[in-house]
Amino acid sequence: MHVRISRALEWAGLGRRGLRVTFADNGCGISAADMPRITEPFFTTKGTAGTGLGLALVKDTVEKHHGVLRVRSSTKSGRSGSVFTIFLPAASCGSGA
Ligand SMILES: Nc1ncnc2c1ncn2[C@@H]1O[C@H](COP(=O)(O)OP(=O)(O)O)[C@@H](O)[C@H]1O
Ligand SMILES: [Mg+2]
């Protein structure tokens, strides 16, 4: 697992200034079928070992900060893994953030 934090401009939309946090792993990856559901509360592929709450909480928290969560993943054998990118906009004066 690699974590990287850098100053960034939002890659789309408003082009806001902020912070980008990237989490990358070389795990099993996320299938295209599962991808649309991974931030759904209680969605888990880990049976009773999972709660399905991790990414739901991440998405909710990022959105409360007016940020953006992006996920890219590959399940190809030999090169599988996932990259989670969080963009958090810098607080502007008087925003109360
Ligand atoms: N880094 C990852 N690599 C592969 N699959 C992942 C990863 N993170 C999340 N997932 C997939 O998304 C599902 C939901 O994740 P999460 O909300 O953290 O719940 P949990 O970890 O309890 O299952 C996981 O069960 C798994 O299928
Ligand atoms: Mg989890």
JSON list of C-alpha atoms and ligand atoms in Angstrom, two decimals:
[
{"chain": "A", "resi": 1, "resn": "MET", "atom": "CA", "xyz": [0.00, 0.00, 0.00]},
{"chain": "A", "resi": 2, "resn": "HIS", "atom": "CA", "xyz": [1.35, 3.39, -1.00]},
{"chain": "A", "resi": 3, "resn": "VAL", "atom": "CA", "xyz": [0.03, 6.71, 0.24]},
{"chain": "A", "resi": 4, "resn": "ARG", "atom": "CA", "xyz": [0.90, 10.03, -1.34]},
{"chain": "A", "resi": 5, "resn": "ILE", "atom": "CA", "xyz": [-0.24, 13.53, -0.48]},
{"chain": "A", "resi": 6, "resn": "SER", "atom": "CA", "xyz": [0.33, 16.54, -2.71]},
{"chain": "A", "resi": 7, "resn": "ARG", "atom": "CA", "xyz": [-0.98, 19.99, -3.46]},
{"chain": "A", "resi": 8, "resn": "ALA", "atom": "CA", "xyz": [-3.24, 19.75, -6.47]},
{"chain": "A", "resi": 9, "resn": "LEU", "atom": "CA", "xyz": [-5.66, 21.43, -8.78]},
{"chain": "A", "resi": 10, "resn": "GLU", "atom": "CA", "xyz": [-8.99, 19.70, -9.19]},
{"chain": "A", "resi": 11, "resn": "TRP", "atom": "CA", "xyz": [-8.70, 17.66, -12.39]},
{"chain": "A", "resi": 12, "resn": "ALA", "atom": "CA", "xyz": [-12.20, 18.43, -13.59]},
{"chain": "A", "resi": 13, "resn": "GLY", "atom": "CA", "xyz": [-15.06, 20.78, -12.98]},
{"chain": "A", "resi": 14, "resn": "LEU", "atom": "CA", "xyz": [-14.15, 23.93, -11.09]},
{"chain": "A", "resi": 15, "resn": "GLY", "atom": "CA", "xyz": [-10.36, 23.50, -11.13]},
{"chain": "A", "resi": 16, "resn": "ARG", "atom": "CA", "xyz": [-10.22, 24.31, -7.42]},
{"chain": "A", "resi": 17, "resn": "ARG", "atom": "CA", "xyz": [-6.95, 24.40, -5.49]},
{"chain": "A", "resi": 18, "resn": "GLY", "atom": "CA", "xyz": [-6.56, 21.80, -2.79]},
{"chain": "A", "resi": 19, "resn": "LEU", "atom": "CA", "xyz": [-4.97, 18.61, -1.62]},
{"chain": "A", "resi": 20, "resn": "ARG", "atom": "CA", "xyz": [-4.84, 15.24, -3.31]},
{"chain": "A", "resi": 21, "resn": "VAL", "atom": "CA", "xyz": [-4.43, 12.05, -1.28]},
{"chain": "A", "resi": 22, "resn": "THR", "atom": "CA", "xyz": [-3.72, 8.87, -3.23]},
{"chain": "A", "resi": 23, "resn": "PHE", "atom": "CA", "xyz": [-3.89, 5.33, -1.82]},
{"chain": "A", "resi": 24, "resn": "ALA", "atom": "CA", "xyz": [-2.57, 2.63, -4.15]},
{"chain": "A", "resi": 25, "resn": "ASP", "atom": "CA", "xyz": [-2.34, -1.12, -3.59]},
{"chain": "A", "resi": 26, "resn": "ASN", "atom": "CA", "xyz": [-1.49, -4.24, -5.57]},
{"chain": "A", "resi": 27, "resn": "GLY", "atom": "CA", "xyz": [-4.35, -6.30, -4.13]},
{"chain": "A", "resi": 28, "resn": "CYS", "atom": "CA", "xyz": [-6.92, -8.36, -6.01]},
{"chain": "A", "resi": 29, "resn": "GLY", "atom": "CA", "xyz": [-8.61, -5.34, -7.59]},
{"chain": "A", "resi": 30, "resn": "ILE", "atom": "CA", "xyz": [-12.33, -4.58, -7.90]},
{"chain": "A", "resi": 31, "resn": "SER", "atom": "CA", "xyz": [-14.44, -6.15, -10.64]},
{"chain": "A", "resi": 32, "resn": "ALA", "atom": "CA", "xyz": [-16.41, -3.95, -13.03]},
{"chain": "A", "resi": 33, "resn": "ALA", "atom": "CA", "xyz": [-19.57, -5.57, -11.64]},
{"chain": "A", "resi": 34, "resn": "ASP", "atom": "CA", "xyz": [-18.75, -4.60, -8.04]},
{"chain": "A", "resi": 35, "resn": "MET", "atom": "CA", "xyz": [-17.35, -1.13, -8.81]},
{"chain": "A", "resi": 36, "resn": "PRO", "atom": "CA", "xyz": [-20.70, 0.75, -8.91]},
{"chain": "A", "resi": 37, "resn": "ARG", "atom": "CA", "xyz": [-21.60, -0.66, -5.47]},
{"chain": "A", "resi": 38, "resn": "ILE", "atom": "CA", "xyz": [-18.42, -0.34, -3.40]},
{"chain": "A", "resi": 39, "resn": "THR", "atom": "CA", "xyz": [-19.47, 2.88, -1.64]},
{"chain": "A", "resi": 40, "resn": "GLU", "atom": "CA", "xyz": [-22.95, 1.54, -0.89]},
{"chain": "A", "resi": 41, "resn": "PRO", "atom": "CA", "xyz": [-23.45, 1.08, 2.88]},
{"chain": "A", "resi": 42, "resn": "PHE", "atom": "CA", "xyz": [-23.19, -2.61, 3.88]},
{"chain": "A", "resi": 43, "resn": "PHE", "atom": "CA", "xyz": [-21.92, -3.74, 0.45]},
{"chain": "A", "resi": 44, "resn": "THR", "atom": "CA", "xyz": [-19.08, -6.18, 1.07]},
{"chain": "A", "resi": 45, "resn": "THR", "atom": "CA", "xyz": [-17.49, -9.09, -0.78]},
{"chain": "A", "resi": 46, "resn": "LYS", "atom": "CA", "xyz": [-15.84, -10.33, 2.44]},
{"chain": "A", "resi": 47, "resn": "GLY", "atom": "CA", "xyz": [-18.85, -12.20, 3.84]},
{"chain": "A", "resi": 48, "resn": "THR", "atom": "CA", "xyz": [-19.13, -11.93, 7.62]},
{"chain": "A", "resi": 49, "resn": "ALA", "atom": "CA", "xyz": [-15.55, -10.59, 7.80]},
{"chain": "A", "resi": 50, "resn": "GLY", "atom": "CA", "xyz": [-16.62, -7.32, 6.17]},
{"chain": "A", "resi": 51, "resn": "THR", "atom": "CA", "xyz": [-18.93, -4.57, 7.34]},
{"chain": "A", "resi": 52, "resn": "GLY", "atom": "CA", "xyz": [-19.27, -2.74, 4.05]},
{"chain": "A", "resi": 53, "resn": "LEU", "atom": "CA", "xyz": [-19.02, 0.53, 5.92]},
{"chain": "A", "resi": 54, "resn": "GLY", "atom": "CA", "xyz": [-15.46, 1.64, 5.13]},
{"chain": "A", "resi": 55, "resn": "LEU", "atom": "CA", "xyz": [-15.95, 3.21, 1.73]},
{"chain": "A", "resi": 56, "resn": "ALA", "atom": "CA", "xyz": [-19.48, 4.42, 2.53]},
{"chain": "A", "resi": 57, "resn": "LEU", "atom": "CA", "xyz": [-17.97, 6.43, 5.40]},
{"chain": "A", "resi": 58, "resn": "VAL", "atom": "CA", "xyz": [-15.10, 7.67, 3.22]},
{"chain": "A", "resi": 59, "resn": "LYS", "atom": "CA", "xyz": [-17.50, 8.84, 0.49]},
{"chain": "A", "resi": 60, "resn": "ASP", "atom": "CA", "xyz": [-19.77, 10.59, 3.00]},
{"chain": "A", "resi": 61, "resn": "THR", "atom": "CA", "xyz": [-16.84, 12.32, 4.72]},
{"chain": "A", "resi": 62, "resn": "VAL", "atom": "CA", "xyz": [-15.25, 13.45, 1.46]},
{"chain": "A", "resi": 63, "resn": "GLU", "atom": "CA", "xyz": [-18.57, 14.84, 0.23]},
{"chain": "A", "resi": 64, "resn": "LYS", "atom": "CA", "xyz": [-19.12, 16.73, 3.50]},
{"chain": "A", "resi": 65, "resn": "HIS", "atom": "CA", "xyz": [-15.81, 18.47, 2.75]},
{"chain": "A", "resi": 66, "resn": "HIS", "atom": "CA", "xyz": [-16.98, 19.21, -0.82]},
{"chain": "A", "resi": 67, "resn": "GLY", "atom": "CA", "xyz": [-14.27, 16.88, -2.10]},
{"chain": "A", "resi": 68, "resn": "VAL", "atom": "CA", "xyz": [-14.15, 14.21, -4.78]},
{"chain": "A", "resi": 69, "resn": "LEU", "atom": "CA", "xyz": [-13.46, 10.48, -4.45]},
{"chain": "A", "resi": 70, "resn": "ARG", "atom": "CA", "xyz": [-12.24, 8.52, -7.46]},
{"chain": "A", "resi": 71, "resn": "VAL", "atom": "CA", "xyz": [-11.42, 4.84, -7.77]},
{"chain": "A", "resi": 72, "resn": "ARG", "atom": "CA", "xyz": [-9.53, 3.06, -10.51]},
{"chain": "A", "resi": 73, "resn": "SER", "atom": "CA", "xyz": [-8.90, -0.64, -10.36]},
{"chain": "A", "resi": 74, "resn": "SER", "atom": "CA", "xyz": [-7.72, -3.62, -12.36]},
{"chain": "A", "resi": 75, "resn": "THR", "atom": "CA", "xyz": [-8.35, -7.32, -11.73]},
{"chain": "A", "resi": 76, "resn": "LYS", "atom": "CA", "xyz": [-5.96, -8.47, -14.47]},
{"chain": "A", "resi": 77, "resn": "SER", "atom": "CA", "xyz": [-3.80, -11.26, -13.11]},
{"chain": "A", "resi": 78, "resn": "GLY", "atom": "CA", "xyz": [-0.22, -10.20, -12.60]},
{"chain": "A", "resi": 79, "resn": "ARG", "atom": "CA", "xyz": [-1.10, -6.50, -12.61]},
{"chain": "A", "resi": 80, "resn": "SER", "atom": "CA", "xyz": [-4.12, -6.24, -10.32]},
{"chain": "A", "resi": 81, "resn": "GLY", "atom": "CA", "xyz": [-4.60, -3.41, -7.85]},
{"chain": "A", "resi": 82, "resn": "SER", "atom": "CA", "xyz": [-6.60, -0.36, -6.90]},
{"chain": "A", "resi": 83, "resn": "VAL", "atom": "CA", "xyz": [-5.99, 3.37, -6.68]},
{"chain": "A", "resi": 84, "resn": "PHE", "atom": "CA", "xyz": [-8.23, 5.55, -4.51]},
{"chain": "A", "resi": 85, "resn": "THR", "atom": "CA", "xyz": [-7.83, 9.29, -5.04]},
{"chain": "A", "resi": 86, "resn": "ILE", "atom": "CA", "xyz": [-9.36, 11.89, -2.76]},
{"chain": "A", "resi": 87, "resn": "PHE", "atom": "CA", "xyz": [-9.35, 15.57, -3.73]},
{"chain": "A", "resi": 88, "resn": "LEU", "atom": "CA", "xyz": [-10.07, 18.00, -0.89]},
{"chain": "A", "resi": 89, "resn": "PRO", "atom": "CA", "xyz": [-10.51, 21.66, -1.81]},
{"chain": "A", "resi": 90, "resn": "ALA", "atom": "CA", "xyz": [-8.58, 24.23, 0.22]},
{"chain": "A", "resi": 91, "resn": "ALA", "atom": "CA", "xyz": [-10.81, 26.16, 2.60]},
{"chain": "A", "resi": 92, "resn": "SER", "atom": "CA", "xyz": [-11.48, 29.68, 1.40]},
{"chain": "A", "resi": 93, "resn": "CYS", "atom": "CA", "xyz": [-11.68, 32.65, 3.80]},
{"chain": "A", "resi": 94, "resn": "GLY", "atom": "CA", "xyz": [-15.03, 32.94, 5.51]},
{"chain": "A", "resi": 95, "resn": "SER", "atom": "CA", "xyz": [-16.24, 29.54, 4.39]},
{"chain": "A", "resi": 96, "resn": "GLY", "atom": "CA", "xyz": [-16.27, 28.30, 7.96]},
{"chain": "A", "resi": 97, "resn": "ALA", "atom": "CA", "xyz": [-14.61, 25.10, 6.78]},
{"chain": "B", "resi": 1, "resn": "LIG", "atom": "N1", "xyz": [-8.40, -1.85, -1.80]},
{"chain": "B", "resi": 1, "resn": "LIG", "atom": "C1", "xyz": [-9.36, -2.69, -2.24]},
{"chain": "B", "resi": 1, "resn": "LIG", "atom": "N2", "xyz": [-9.05, -3.72, -3.07]},
{"chain": "B", "resi": 1, "resn": "LIG", "atom": "C2", "xyz": [-10.02, -4.55, -3.53]},
{"chain": "B", "resi": 1, "resn": "LIG", "atom": "N3", "xyz": [-11.33, -4.44, -3.23]},
{"chain": "B", "resi": 1, "resn": "LIG", "atom": "C3", "xyz": [-11.67, -3.44, -2.39]},
{"chain": "B", "resi": 1, "resn": "LIG", "atom": "C4", "xyz": [-10.73, -2.51, -1.86]},
{"chain": "B", "resi": 1, "resn": "LIG", "atom": "N4", "xyz": [-11.40, -1.63, -1.07]},
{"chain": "B", "resi": 1, "resn": "LIG", "atom": "C5", "xyz": [-12.68, -1.98, -1.12]},
{"chain": "B", "resi": 1, "resn": "LIG", "atom": "N5", "xyz": [-12.87, -3.07, -1.91]},
{"chain": "B", "resi": 1, "resn": "LIG", "atom": "C6", "xyz": [-14.15, -3.71, -2.26]},
{"chain": "B", "resi": 1, "resn": "LIG", "atom": "O1", "xyz": [-15.23, -2.87, -1.82]},
{"chain": "B", "resi": 1, "resn": "LIG", "atom": "C7", "xyz": [-16.01, -3.56, -0.84]},
{"chain": "B", "resi": 1, "resn": "LIG", "atom": "C8", "xyz": [-16.50, -2.55, 0.20]},
{"chain": "B", "resi": 1, "resn": "LIG", "atom": "O2", "xyz": [-15.37, -2.02, 0.90]},
{"chain": "B", "resi": 1, "resn": "LIG", "atom": "P1", "xyz": [-15.58, -1.41, 2.34]},
{"chain": "B", "resi": 1, "resn": "LIG", "atom": "O3", "xyz": [-16.67, -0.38, 2.29]},
{"chain": "B", "resi": 1, "resn": "LIG", "atom": "O4", "xyz": [-14.24, -0.97, 2.84]},
{"chain": "B", "resi": 1, "resn": "LIG", "atom": "O5", "xyz": [-16.14, -2.61, 3.22]},
{"chain": "B", "resi": 1, "resn": "LIG", "atom": "P2", "xyz": [-15.41, -3.93, 3.76]},
{"chain": "B", "resi": 1, "resn": "LIG", "atom": "O6", "xyz": [-13.92, -3.70, 3.69]},
{"chain": "B", "resi": 1, "resn": "LIG", "atom": "O7", "xyz": [-15.92, -4.06, 5.15]},
{"chain": "B", "resi": 1, "resn": "LIG", "atom": "O8", "xyz": [-15.87, -5.04, 2.86]},
{"chain": "B", "resi": 1, "resn": "LIG", "atom": "C9", "xyz": [-15.08, -4.63, -0.29]},
{"chain": "B", "resi": 1, "resn": "LIG", "atom": "O9", "xyz": [-15.79, -5.71, 0.27]},
{"chain": "B", "resi": 1, "resn": "LIG", "atom": "C10", "xyz": [-14.32, -5.04, -1.55]},
{"chain": "B", "resi": 1, "resn": "LIG", "atom": "O10", "xyz": [-15.10, -5.86, -2.39]},
{"chain": "B", "resi": 2, "resn": "MG", "atom": "MG", "xyz": [-12.69, -1.97, 3.82]}
]
